[in-house]
Tab-separated table of C-alpha atoms and ligand atoms in Angstrom:
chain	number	residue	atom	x	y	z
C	1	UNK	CA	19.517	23.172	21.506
C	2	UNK	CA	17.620	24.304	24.699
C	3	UNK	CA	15.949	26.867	22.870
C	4	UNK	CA	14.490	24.730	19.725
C	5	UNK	CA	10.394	23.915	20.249
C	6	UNK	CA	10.831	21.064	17.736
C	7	UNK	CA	13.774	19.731	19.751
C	8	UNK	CA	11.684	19.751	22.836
C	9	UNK	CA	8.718	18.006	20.598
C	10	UNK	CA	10.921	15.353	18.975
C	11	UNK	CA	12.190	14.314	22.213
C	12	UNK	CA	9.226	14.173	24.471
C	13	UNK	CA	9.882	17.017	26.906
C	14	UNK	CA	6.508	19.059	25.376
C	15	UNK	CA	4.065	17.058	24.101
C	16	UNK	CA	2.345	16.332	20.485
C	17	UNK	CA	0.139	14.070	18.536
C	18	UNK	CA	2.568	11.670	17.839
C	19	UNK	CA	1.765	9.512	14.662
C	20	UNK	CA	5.333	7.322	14.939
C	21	UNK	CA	8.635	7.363	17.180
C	22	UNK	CA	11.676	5.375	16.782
C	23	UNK	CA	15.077	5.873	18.088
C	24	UNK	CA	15.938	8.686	15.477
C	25	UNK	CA	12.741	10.387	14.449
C	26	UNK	CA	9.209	11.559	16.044
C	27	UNK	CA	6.462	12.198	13.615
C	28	UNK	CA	3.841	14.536	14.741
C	29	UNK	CA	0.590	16.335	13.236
C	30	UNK	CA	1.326	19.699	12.522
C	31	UNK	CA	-0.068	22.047	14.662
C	32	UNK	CA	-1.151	24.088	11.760
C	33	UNK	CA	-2.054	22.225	9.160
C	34	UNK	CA	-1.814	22.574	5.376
C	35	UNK	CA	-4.454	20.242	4.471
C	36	UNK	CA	-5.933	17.352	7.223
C	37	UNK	CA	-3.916	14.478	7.765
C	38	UNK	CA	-0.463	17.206	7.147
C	39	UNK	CA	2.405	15.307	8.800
C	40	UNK	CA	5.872	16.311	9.984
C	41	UNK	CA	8.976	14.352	10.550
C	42	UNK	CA	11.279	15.110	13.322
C	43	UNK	CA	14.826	13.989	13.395
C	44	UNK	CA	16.023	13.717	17.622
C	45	UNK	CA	19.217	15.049	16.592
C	46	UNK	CA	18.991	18.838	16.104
C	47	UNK	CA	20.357	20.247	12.504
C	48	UNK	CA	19.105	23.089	11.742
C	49	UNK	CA	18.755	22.271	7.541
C	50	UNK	CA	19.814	19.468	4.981
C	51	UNK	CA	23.336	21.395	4.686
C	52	UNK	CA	23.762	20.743	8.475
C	53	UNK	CA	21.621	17.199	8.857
C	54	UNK	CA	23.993	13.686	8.836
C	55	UNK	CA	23.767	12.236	5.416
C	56	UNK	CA	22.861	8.601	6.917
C	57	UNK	CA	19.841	10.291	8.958
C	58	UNK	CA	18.635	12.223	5.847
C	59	UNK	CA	18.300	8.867	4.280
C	60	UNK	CA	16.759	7.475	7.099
C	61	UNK	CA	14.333	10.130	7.143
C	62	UNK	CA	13.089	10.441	3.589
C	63	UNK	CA	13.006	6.777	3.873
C	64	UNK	CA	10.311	7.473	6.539
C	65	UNK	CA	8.348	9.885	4.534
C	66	UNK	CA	7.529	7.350	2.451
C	67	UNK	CA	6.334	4.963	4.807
C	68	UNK	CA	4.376	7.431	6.418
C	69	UNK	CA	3.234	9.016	3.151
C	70	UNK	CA	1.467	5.755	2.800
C	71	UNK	CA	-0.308	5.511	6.074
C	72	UNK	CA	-1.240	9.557	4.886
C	73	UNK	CA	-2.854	8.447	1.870
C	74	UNK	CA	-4.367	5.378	3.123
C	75	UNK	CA	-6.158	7.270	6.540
C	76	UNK	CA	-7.240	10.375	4.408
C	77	UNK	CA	-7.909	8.715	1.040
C	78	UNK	CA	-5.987	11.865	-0.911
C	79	UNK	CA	-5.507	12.143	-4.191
C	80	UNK	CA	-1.757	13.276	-3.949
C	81	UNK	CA	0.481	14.300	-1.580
C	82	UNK	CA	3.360	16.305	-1.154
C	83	UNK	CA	7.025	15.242	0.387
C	84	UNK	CA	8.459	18.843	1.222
C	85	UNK	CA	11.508	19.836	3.340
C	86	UNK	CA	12.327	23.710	3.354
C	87	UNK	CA	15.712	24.886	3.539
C	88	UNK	CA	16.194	28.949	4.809
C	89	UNK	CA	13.694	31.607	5.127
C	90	UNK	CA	13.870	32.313	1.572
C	91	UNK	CA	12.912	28.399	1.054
C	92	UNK	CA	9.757	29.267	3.601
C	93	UNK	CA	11.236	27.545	6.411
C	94	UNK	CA	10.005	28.981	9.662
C	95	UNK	CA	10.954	26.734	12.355
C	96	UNK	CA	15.193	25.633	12.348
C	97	UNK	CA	14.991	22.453	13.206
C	98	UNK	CA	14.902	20.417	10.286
C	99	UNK	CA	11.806	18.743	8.929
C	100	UNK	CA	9.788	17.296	6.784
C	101	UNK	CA	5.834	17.899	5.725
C	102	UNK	CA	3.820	15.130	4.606
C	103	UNK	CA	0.700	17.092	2.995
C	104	UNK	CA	-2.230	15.158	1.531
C	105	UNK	CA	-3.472	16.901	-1.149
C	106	UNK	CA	-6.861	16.606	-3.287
C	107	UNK	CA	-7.902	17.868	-6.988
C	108	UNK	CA	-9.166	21.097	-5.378
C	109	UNK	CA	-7.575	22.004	-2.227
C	110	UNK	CA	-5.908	25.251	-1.075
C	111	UNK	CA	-2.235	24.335	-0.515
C	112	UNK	CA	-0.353	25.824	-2.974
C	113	UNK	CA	3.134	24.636	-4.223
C	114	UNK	CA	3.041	26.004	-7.515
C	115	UNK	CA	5.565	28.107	-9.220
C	116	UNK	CA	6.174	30.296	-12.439
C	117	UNK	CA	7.753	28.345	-14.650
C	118	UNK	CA	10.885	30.363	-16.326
C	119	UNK	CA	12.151	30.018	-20.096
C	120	UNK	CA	15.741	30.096	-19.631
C	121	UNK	CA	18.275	30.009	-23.025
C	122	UNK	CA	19.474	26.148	-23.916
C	123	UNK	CA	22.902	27.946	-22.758
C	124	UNK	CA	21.965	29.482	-19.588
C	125	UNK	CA	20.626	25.920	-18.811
C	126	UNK	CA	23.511	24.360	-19.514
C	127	UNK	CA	26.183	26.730	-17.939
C	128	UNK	CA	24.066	26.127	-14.711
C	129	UNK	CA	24.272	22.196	-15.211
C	130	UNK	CA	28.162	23.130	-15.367
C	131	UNK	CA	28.254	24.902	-12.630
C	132	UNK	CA	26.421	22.453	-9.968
C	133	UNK	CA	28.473	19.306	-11.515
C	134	UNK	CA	31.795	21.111	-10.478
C	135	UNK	CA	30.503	21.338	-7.236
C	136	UNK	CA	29.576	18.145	-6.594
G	201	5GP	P1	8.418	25.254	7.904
G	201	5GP	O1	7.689	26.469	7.404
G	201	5GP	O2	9.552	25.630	8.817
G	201	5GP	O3	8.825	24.303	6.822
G	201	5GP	O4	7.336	24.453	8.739
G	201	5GP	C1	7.112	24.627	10.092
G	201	5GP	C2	5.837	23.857	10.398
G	201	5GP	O5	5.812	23.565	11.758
G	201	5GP	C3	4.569	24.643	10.056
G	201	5GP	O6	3.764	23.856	9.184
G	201	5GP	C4	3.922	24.861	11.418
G	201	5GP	O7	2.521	24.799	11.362
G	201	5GP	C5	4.507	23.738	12.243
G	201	5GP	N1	4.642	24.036	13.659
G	201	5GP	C6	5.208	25.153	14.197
G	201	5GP	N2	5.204	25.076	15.544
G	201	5GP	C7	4.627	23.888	15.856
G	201	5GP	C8	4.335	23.240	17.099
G	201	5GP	O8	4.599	23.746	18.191
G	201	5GP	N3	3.753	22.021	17.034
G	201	5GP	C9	3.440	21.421	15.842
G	201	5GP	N4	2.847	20.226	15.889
G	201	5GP	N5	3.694	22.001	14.655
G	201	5GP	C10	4.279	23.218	14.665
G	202	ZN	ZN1	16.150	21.474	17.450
């Protein structure tokens, strides 16, 4: 993808403050962070989403985050953090490369993840539990 920043980033040709780099993934700070210490993962391989990413990399990456979510916690001494991976504009997702945020996160911080909770009918619920299981 000559045209994807985060391709250029993951594989060296612009550079970033790289916090880890293995064969499949470059972790960087991102350049505009949510909290201090916000982290992003970087697979090489350009896809833009987790509809388009290789199932075996996914794994590889979330199996990262965790790792790294450890090295977060430990060099900021947060409270929580959050593993996030958007997915499509409506999903915030800005940049099409997939990837995913490592964001410490303290009991009063800024970063906001929240959402209004809805109240949906025990039917509803279930006829949407249908639905995804058929697809699957
Ligand atoms: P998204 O909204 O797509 O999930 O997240 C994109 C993230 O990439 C944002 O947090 C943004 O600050 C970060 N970002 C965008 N461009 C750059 C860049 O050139 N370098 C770095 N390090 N981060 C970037
Ligand atoms: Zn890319």
């Amino acid at each position: 993808m000559e045209d994807c920043i985060f391709c250029k980033i993951a594989n060296g040709t612009i550079g970033s403050n790289t916090v880890y780099e293995d064969e499949d993934f470059r972790a960087i700070m991102d350049i505009a962070p949510a909290a201090m210490g916000h982290v992003i993962i970087l697979p090489k391989a350009h896809a833009a989403n987790v509809f388009e990413i290789d199932e075996e990399l996914y794994g590889k990456g979330m199996k990262l985050a965790k790792k790294l979510a450890a090295a977060v916690k430990q060099a900021t001494g947060c409270e929580g953090i959050n593993v996030l991976q958007n997915n499509g504009t409506a999903a915030g997702q800005t940049v099409f490369h997939l990837h995913i945020h490592i964001v410490p996160r303290y009991d009063e911080d800024t970063v906001n993840v929240k959402w209004k909770p809805m109240s949906p009918a025990a039917e509803e619920l279930a006829a949407m539990c249908e639905k995804i299981r058929n697809e699957i």
